[in-house]
CSV table of C-alpha atoms and ligand atoms in Angstrom, one decimal:
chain,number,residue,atom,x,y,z
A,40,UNK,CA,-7.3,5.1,-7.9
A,41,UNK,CA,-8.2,1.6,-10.1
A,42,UNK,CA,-11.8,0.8,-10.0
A,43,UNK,CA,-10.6,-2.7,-8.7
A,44,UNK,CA,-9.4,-0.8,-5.1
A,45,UNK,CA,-13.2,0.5,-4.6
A,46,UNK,CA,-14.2,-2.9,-4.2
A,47,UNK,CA,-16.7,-2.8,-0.8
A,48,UNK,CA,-16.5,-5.9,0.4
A,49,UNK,CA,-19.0,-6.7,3.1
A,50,UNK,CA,-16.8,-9.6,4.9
A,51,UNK,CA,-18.8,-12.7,3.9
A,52,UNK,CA,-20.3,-14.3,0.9
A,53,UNK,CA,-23.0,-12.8,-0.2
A,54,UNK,CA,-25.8,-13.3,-3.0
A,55,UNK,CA,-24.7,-10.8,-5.8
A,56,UNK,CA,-25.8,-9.4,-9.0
A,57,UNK,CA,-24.4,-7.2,-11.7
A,58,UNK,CA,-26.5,-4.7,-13.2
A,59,UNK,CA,-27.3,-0.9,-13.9
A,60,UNK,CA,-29.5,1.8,-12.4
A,61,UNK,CA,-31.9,4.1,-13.7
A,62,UNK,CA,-31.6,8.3,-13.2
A,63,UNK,CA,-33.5,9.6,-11.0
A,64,UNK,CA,-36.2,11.4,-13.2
A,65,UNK,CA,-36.7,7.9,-14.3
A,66,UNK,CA,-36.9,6.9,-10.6
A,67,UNK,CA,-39.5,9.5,-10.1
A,68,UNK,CA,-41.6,8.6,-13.2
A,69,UNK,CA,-41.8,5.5,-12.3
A,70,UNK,CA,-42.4,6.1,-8.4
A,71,UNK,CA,-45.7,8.0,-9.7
A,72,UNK,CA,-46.9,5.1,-11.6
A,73,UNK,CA,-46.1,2.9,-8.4
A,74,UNK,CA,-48.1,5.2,-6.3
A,75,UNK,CA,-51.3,4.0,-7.9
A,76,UNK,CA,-50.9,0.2,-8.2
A,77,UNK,CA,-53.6,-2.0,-6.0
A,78,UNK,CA,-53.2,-2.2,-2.3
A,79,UNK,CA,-52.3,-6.1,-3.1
A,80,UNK,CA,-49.0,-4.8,-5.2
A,81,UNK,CA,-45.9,-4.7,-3.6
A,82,UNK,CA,-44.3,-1.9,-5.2
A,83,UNK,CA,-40.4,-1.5,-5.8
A,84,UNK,CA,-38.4,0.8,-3.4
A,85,UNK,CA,-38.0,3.8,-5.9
A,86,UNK,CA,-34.2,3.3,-4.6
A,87,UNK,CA,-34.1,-0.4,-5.6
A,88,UNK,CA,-35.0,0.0,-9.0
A,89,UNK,CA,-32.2,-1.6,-11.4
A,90,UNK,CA,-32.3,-3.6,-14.5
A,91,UNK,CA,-30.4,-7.0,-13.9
A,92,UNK,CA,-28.0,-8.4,-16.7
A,93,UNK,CA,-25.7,-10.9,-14.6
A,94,UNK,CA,-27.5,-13.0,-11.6
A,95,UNK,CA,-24.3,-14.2,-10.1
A,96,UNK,CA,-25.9,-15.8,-6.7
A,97,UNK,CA,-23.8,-16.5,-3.6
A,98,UNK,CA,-20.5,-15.9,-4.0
A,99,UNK,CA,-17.1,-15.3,-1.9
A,100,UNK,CA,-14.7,-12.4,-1.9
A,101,UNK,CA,-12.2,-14.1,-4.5
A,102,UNK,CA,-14.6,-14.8,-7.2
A,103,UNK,CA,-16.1,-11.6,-7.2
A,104,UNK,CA,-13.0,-9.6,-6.9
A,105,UNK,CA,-11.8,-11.5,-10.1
A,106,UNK,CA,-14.5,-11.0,-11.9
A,107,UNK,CA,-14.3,-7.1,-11.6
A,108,UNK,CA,-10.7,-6.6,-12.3
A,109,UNK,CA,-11.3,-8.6,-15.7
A,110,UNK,CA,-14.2,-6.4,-16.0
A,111,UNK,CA,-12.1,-3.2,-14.9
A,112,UNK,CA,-9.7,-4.4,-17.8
A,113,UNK,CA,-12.1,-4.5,-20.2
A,114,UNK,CA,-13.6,-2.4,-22.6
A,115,UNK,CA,-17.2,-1.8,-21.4
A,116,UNK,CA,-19.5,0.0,-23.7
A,117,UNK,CA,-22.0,2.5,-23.3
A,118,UNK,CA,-25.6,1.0,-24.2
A,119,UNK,CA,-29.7,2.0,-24.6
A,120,UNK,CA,-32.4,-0.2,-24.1
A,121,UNK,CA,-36.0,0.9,-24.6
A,122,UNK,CA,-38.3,-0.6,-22.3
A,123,UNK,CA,-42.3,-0.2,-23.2
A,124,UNK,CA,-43.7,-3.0,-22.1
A,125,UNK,CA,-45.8,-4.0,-18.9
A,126,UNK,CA,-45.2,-7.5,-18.5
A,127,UNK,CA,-46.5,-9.7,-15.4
A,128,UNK,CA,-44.6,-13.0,-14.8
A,129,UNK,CA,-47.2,-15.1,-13.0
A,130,UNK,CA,-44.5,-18.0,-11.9
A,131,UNK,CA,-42.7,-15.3,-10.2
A,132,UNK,CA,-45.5,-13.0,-9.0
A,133,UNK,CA,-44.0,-10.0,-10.8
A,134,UNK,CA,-44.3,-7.0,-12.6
A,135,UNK,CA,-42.1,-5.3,-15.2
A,136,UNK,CA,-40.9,-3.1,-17.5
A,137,UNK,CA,-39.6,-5.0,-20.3
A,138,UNK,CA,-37.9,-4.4,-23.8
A,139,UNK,CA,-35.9,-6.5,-26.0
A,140,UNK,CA,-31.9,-5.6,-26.5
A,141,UNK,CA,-31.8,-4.4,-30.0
A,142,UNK,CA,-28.3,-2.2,-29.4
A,143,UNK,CA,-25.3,-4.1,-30.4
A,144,UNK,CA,-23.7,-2.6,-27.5
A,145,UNK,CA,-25.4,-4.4,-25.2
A,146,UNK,CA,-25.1,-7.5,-26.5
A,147,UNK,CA,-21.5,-6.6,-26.5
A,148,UNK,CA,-21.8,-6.3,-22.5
A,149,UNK,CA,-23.5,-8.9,-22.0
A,150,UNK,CA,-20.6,-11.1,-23.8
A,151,UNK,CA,-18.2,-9.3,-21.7
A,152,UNK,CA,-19.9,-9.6,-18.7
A,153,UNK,CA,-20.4,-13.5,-19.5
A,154,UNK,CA,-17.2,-14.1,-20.2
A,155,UNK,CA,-15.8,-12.3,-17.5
A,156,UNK,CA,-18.0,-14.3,-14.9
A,157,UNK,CA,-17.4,-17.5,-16.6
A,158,UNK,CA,-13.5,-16.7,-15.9
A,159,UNK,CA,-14.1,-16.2,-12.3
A,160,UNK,CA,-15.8,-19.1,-12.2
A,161,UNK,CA,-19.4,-18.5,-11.9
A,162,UNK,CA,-21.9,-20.9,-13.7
A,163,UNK,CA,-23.8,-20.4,-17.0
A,164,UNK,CA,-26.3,-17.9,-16.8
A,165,UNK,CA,-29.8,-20.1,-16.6
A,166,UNK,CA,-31.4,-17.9,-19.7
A,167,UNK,CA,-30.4,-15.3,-22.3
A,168,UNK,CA,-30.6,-11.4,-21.2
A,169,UNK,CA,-34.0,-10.1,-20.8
A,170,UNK,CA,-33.6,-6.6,-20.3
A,171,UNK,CA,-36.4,-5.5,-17.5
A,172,UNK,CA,-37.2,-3.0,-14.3
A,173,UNK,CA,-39.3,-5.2,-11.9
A,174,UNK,CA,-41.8,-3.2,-10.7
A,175,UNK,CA,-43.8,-4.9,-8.2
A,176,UNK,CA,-44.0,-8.0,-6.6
A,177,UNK,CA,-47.1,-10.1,-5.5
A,178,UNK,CA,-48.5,-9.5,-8.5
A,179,UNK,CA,-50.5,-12.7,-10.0
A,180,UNK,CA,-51.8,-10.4,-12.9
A,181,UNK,CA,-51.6,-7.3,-15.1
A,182,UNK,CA,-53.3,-4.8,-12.8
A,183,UNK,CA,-56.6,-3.1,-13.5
A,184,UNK,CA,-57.4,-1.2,-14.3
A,185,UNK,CA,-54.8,-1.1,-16.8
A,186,UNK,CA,-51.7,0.7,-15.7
A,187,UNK,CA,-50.2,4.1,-18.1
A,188,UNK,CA,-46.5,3.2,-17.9
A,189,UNK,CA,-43.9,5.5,-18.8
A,190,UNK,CA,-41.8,4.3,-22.1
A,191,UNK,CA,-38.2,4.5,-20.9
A,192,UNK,CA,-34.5,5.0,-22.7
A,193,UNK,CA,-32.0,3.6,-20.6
A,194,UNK,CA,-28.9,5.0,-20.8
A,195,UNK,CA,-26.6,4.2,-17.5
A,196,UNK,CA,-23.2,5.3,-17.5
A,197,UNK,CA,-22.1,3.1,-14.9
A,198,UNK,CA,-21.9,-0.7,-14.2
A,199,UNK,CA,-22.5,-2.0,-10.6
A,200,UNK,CA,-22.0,-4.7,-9.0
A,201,UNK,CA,-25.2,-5.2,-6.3
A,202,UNK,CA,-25.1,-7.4,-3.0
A,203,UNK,CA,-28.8,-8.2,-2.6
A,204,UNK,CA,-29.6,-8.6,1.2
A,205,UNK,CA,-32.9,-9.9,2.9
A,206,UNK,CA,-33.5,-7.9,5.8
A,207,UNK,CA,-37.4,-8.7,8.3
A,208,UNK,CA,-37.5,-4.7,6.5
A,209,UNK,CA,-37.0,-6.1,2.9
A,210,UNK,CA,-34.2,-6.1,0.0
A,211,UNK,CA,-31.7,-3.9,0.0
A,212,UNK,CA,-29.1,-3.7,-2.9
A,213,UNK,CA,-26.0,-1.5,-1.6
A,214,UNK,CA,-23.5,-1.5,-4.8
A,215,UNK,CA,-20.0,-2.7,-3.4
A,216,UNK,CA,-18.5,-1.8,-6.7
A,217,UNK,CA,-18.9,0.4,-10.1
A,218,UNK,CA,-17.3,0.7,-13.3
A,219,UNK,CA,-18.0,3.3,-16.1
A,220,UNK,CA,-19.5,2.3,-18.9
A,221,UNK,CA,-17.8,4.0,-22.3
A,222,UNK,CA,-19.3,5.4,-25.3
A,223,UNK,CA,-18.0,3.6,-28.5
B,575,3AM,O1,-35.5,-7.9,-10.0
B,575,3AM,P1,-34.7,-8.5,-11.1
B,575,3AM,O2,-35.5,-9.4,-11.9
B,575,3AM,O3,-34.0,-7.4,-11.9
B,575,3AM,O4,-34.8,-11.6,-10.4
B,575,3AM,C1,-33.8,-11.4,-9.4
B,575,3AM,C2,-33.4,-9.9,-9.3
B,575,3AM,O5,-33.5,-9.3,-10.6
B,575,3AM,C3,-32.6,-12.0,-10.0
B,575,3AM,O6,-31.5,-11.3,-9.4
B,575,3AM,C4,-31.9,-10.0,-9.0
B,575,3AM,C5,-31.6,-9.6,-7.6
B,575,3AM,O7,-32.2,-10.5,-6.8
B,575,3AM,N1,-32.5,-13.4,-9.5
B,575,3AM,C6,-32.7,-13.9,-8.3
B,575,3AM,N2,-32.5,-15.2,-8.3
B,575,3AM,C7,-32.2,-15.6,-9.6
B,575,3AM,C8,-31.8,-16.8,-10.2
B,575,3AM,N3,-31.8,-18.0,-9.5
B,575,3AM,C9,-32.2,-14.4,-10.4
B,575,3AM,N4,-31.8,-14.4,-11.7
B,575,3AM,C10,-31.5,-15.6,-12.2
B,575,3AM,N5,-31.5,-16.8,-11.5
Protein backbone atom coordinates (compact mmCIF):
# COMPACT_ATOMS: atom_id res chain seq x y z
CA UNK A 1 0.00 0.00 0.00
CA UNK A 2 1.79 3.73 -0.65
CA UNK A 3 2.62 5.52 2.50
CA UNK A 4 0.49 8.41 1.07
CA UNK A 5 -2.95 5.99 1.52
CA UNK A 6 -2.06 5.68 5.45
CA UNK A 7 -2.69 9.22 5.82
CA UNK A 8 -5.21 9.43 9.20
CA UNK A 9 -6.88 12.27 8.72
CA UNK A 10 -8.78 13.49 11.71
CA UNK A 11 -11.62 15.47 9.67
CA UNK A 12 -10.62 19.09 10.51
CA UNK A 13 -7.59 21.33 10.60
CA UNK A 14 -5.53 20.63 13.06
CA UNK A 15 -2.09 22.12 14.55
CA UNK A 16 0.63 19.62 13.15
CA UNK A 17 4.16 18.88 13.46
CA UNK A 18 6.69 16.63 11.79
CA UNK A 19 9.06 14.86 13.79
CA UNK A 20 10.63 11.55 15.10
CA UNK A 21 10.33 9.37 18.20
CA UNK A 22 12.61 7.93 20.52
CA UNK A 23 12.77 3.75 21.30
CA UNK A 24 11.40 2.73 24.04
CA UNK A 25 14.56 1.91 26.22
CA UNK A 26 15.21 5.54 25.60
CA UNK A 27 11.65 6.22 26.73
CA UNK A 28 12.30 4.35 29.85
CA UNK A 29 15.74 6.07 30.59
CA UNK A 30 14.45 9.01 30.34
CA UNK A 31 11.07 8.29 32.33
CA UNK A 32 13.59 7.36 35.32
CA UNK A 33 15.19 10.69 35.16
CA UNK A 34 11.61 12.27 35.07
CA UNK A 35 10.59 10.39 38.02
CA UNK A 36 12.90 12.50 40.17
CA UNK A 37 12.38 16.17 38.95
CA UNK A 38 10.76 18.75 41.56
CA UNK A 39 7.17 18.55 42.36
CA UNK A 40 6.98 22.16 40.50
CA UNK A 41 8.20 20.21 36.97
CA UNK A 42 5.76 19.18 34.76
CA UNK A 43 7.31 16.19 33.30
CA UNK A 44 6.73 14.84 29.61
CA UNK A 45 4.31 11.87 29.15
CA UNK A 46 7.07 9.06 28.60
CA UNK A 47 4.61 8.46 25.40
CA UNK A 48 4.90 12.06 24.16
CA UNK A 49 8.45 12.26 23.96
CA UNK A 50 9.59 13.20 20.29
CA UNK A 51 12.19 15.48 18.90
CA UNK A 52 10.55 18.22 16.57
CA UNK A 53 12.23 19.08 13.15
CA UNK A 54 9.20 20.72 11.15
CA UNK A 55 6.55 22.96 13.41
CA UNK A 56 3.94 23.18 10.65
CA UNK A 57 1.00 24.89 12.84
CA UNK A 58 -2.69 24.69 11.85
CA UNK A 59 -3.16 23.33 8.75
CA UNK A 60 -6.07 21.64 6.53
CA UNK A 61 -6.32 18.21 4.89
CA UNK A 62 -4.84 19.44 1.44
CA UNK A 63 -1.73 21.01 2.51
CA UNK A 64 -0.79 18.23 4.65
CA UNK A 65 -1.68 15.49 2.32
CA UNK A 66 0.71 17.27 -0.21
CA UNK A 67 3.28 17.64 1.74
CA UNK A 68 3.54 13.90 2.56
CA UNK A 69 3.25 12.47 -0.87
CA UNK A 70 6.35 14.84 -1.89
CA UNK A 71 7.81 13.50 1.22
CA UNK A 72 6.68 9.77 0.27
CA UNK A 73 8.52 10.57 -3.15
CA UNK A 74 11.45 11.50 -1.71
CA UNK A 75 14.54 10.08 -0.67
CA UNK A 76 14.50 10.33 3.17
CA UNK A 77 17.66 9.39 4.92
CA UNK A 78 18.41 7.59 7.92
CA UNK A 79 20.09 10.14 10.62
CA UNK A 80 21.88 10.23 14.47
CA UNK A 81 21.81 13.01 16.57
CA UNK A 82 23.58 12.93 19.96
CA UNK A 83 21.78 14.79 22.53
CA UNK A 84 23.97 15.51 25.99
CA UNK A 85 22.79 18.53 26.99
CA UNK A 86 20.31 19.71 29.74
CA UNK A 87 19.12 22.94 28.63
CA UNK A 88 16.28 25.10 30.35
CA UNK A 89 14.61 27.73 28.06
CA UNK A 90 13.36 30.33 30.57
CA UNK A 91 11.01 32.24 27.77
CA UNK A 92 9.35 29.11 27.29
CA UNK A 93 9.43 27.44 30.76
CA UNK A 94 11.18 24.30 29.42
CA UNK A 95 13.43 21.73 29.81
CA UNK A 96 15.50 19.70 27.34
CA UNK A 97 17.62 17.50 25.91
CA UNK A 98 19.63 19.15 23.35
CA UNK A 99 22.52 18.51 20.85
CA UNK A 100 23.63 20.16 17.77
CA UNK A 101 23.08 18.31 14.10
CA UNK A 102 26.55 17.44 13.16
CA UNK A 103 25.30 14.32 10.67
CA UNK A 104 25.03 15.46 7.17
CA UNK A 105 22.09 13.35 6.97
CA UNK A 106 20.13 15.31 8.91
CA UNK A 107 20.71 18.32 7.51
CA UNK A 108 19.76 16.56 4.36
CA UNK A 109 16.20 15.94 6.02
CA UNK A 110 15.82 18.84 7.17
CA UNK A 111 16.30 20.36 3.44
CA UNK A 112 13.87 17.89 2.33
CA UNK A 113 11.57 18.31 4.83
CA UNK A 114 11.79 22.31 4.12
CA UNK A 115 11.39 22.04 0.82
CA UNK A 116 8.72 19.72 0.81
CA UNK A 117 6.57 22.01 3.24
CA UNK A 118 7.52 25.14 1.41
CA UNK A 119 5.86 23.21 -1.72
CA UNK A 120 2.73 22.58 0.10
CA UNK A 121 2.65 25.83 1.12
CA UNK A 122 3.56 26.21 4.61
CA UNK A 123 5.58 29.30 5.74
CA UNK A 124 9.28 29.58 6.54
CA UNK A 125 10.29 27.86 9.47
CA UNK A 126 10.78 30.84 12.30
CA UNK A 127 14.49 29.46 13.25
CA UNK A 128 17.09 26.84 12.06
CA UNK A 129 16.75 23.06 13.47
CA UNK A 130 17.56 22.64 16.94
CA UNK A 131 17.54 19.13 17.53
CA UNK A 132 15.92 18.64 21.27
CA UNK A 133 13.51 16.17 23.58
CA UNK A 134 11.57 18.60 25.79
CA UNK A 135 11.50 17.22 28.92
CA UNK A 136 9.49 19.22 31.25
CA UNK A 137 7.56 22.06 31.24
CA UNK A 138 7.04 24.85 34.04
CA UNK A 139 10.38 24.89 34.43
CA UNK A 140 11.89 28.61 35.07
CA UNK A 141 15.37 26.94 35.82
CA UNK A 142 17.93 24.07 35.63
CA UNK A 143 16.59 21.99 38.53
CA UNK A 144 18.55 21.29 41.65
CA UNK A 145 19.80 19.66 42.53
CA UNK A 146 21.42 19.14 39.41
CA UNK A 147 19.78 16.48 37.29
CA UNK A 148 22.18 13.03 35.85
CA UNK A 149 20.69 12.96 32.38
CA UNK A 150 21.17 10.13 30.12
CA UNK A 151 23.42 11.01 26.84
CA UNK A 152 21.32 9.75 23.98
CA UNK A 153 22.00 8.51 20.15
CA UNK A 154 19.04 9.00 18.24
CA UNK A 155 18.52 6.80 15.61
CA UNK A 156 14.66 6.75 14.43
CA UNK A 157 13.77 4.76 11.54
CA UNK A 158 10.62 6.38 10.89
CA UNK A 159 9.29 9.96 10.14
CA UNK A 160 5.91 10.98 11.57
CA UNK A 161 3.79 13.33 11.03
CA UNK A 162 2.09 14.46 14.67
CA UNK A 163 -1.36 16.21 15.23
CA UNK A 164 -0.76 17.95 18.53
CA UNK A 165 -4.13 18.18 20.46
CA UNK A 166 -4.99 20.17 23.70
CA UNK A 167 -7.24 18.22 25.68
CA UNK A 168 -8.58 19.71 29.91
CA UNK A 169 -6.22 16.09 30.27
CA UNK A 170 -3.22 17.57 28.36
CA UNK A 171 -1.29 17.10 24.87
CA UNK A 172 -1.68 14.37 23.08
CA UNK A 173 0.32 13.74 19.74
CA UNK A 174 -1.46 10.73 17.76
CA UNK A 175 0.84 10.31 14.50
CA UNK A 176 -1.72 10.44 11.41
CA UNK A 177 1.07 9.40 9.19
CA UNK A 178 4.77 7.75 8.94
CA UNK A 179 7.41 7.30 6.49
CA UNK A 180 10.65 5.20 6.72
CA UNK A 181 13.57 6.77 6.96
CA UNK A 182 16.51 5.05 4.75
CA UNK A 183 19.99 4.33 5.44
CA UNK A 184 22.33 5.93 2.78
O1 LIG B 1 8.18 20.02 22.35
P1 LIG B 1 8.95 20.47 21.16
O2 LIG B 1 9.78 21.68 21.41
O3 LIG B 1 9.68 19.38 20.46
O4 LIG B 1 7.78 23.50 20.79
C1 LIG B 1 6.63 22.89 20.23
C2 LIG B 1 6.65 21.38 20.24
O5 LIG B 1 7.93 20.91 20.06
C3 LIG B 1 6.64 23.21 18.77
O6 LIG B 1 5.89 22.18 18.16
C4 LIG B 1 5.93 21.00 18.95
C5 LIG B 1 4.55 20.47 19.21
O7 LIG B 1 3.78 21.45 19.82
N1 LIG B 1 5.99 24.49 18.53
C6 LIG B 1 4.84 24.92 19.03
N2 LIG B 1 4.56 26.17 18.58
C7 LIG B 1 5.58 26.52 17.76
C8 LIG B 1 5.87 27.66 16.97
N3 LIG B 1 5.04 28.70 16.90
C9 LIG B 1 6.51 25.44 17.73
N4 LIG B 1 7.63 25.49 17.00
C10 LIG B 1 7.86 26.62 16.30
N5 LIG B 1 7.01 27.66 16.26
Amino acid sequence: MPAEAQFRWPGADCRLFVGVGVNPAQQQQIAAVLATLPAALKPVPQQNLHLTLRFLGQSSETPARQLWTQLAAAALPAFTVRLDELLCWPGAKVLCLAGSVTDPALQQLDKVINQAAALAGYPPPHHQLYPHITLARHAGQLPEPPLTVPVLSVEPTQLHLYQSVSTPAGVRYPILASLPLLPA
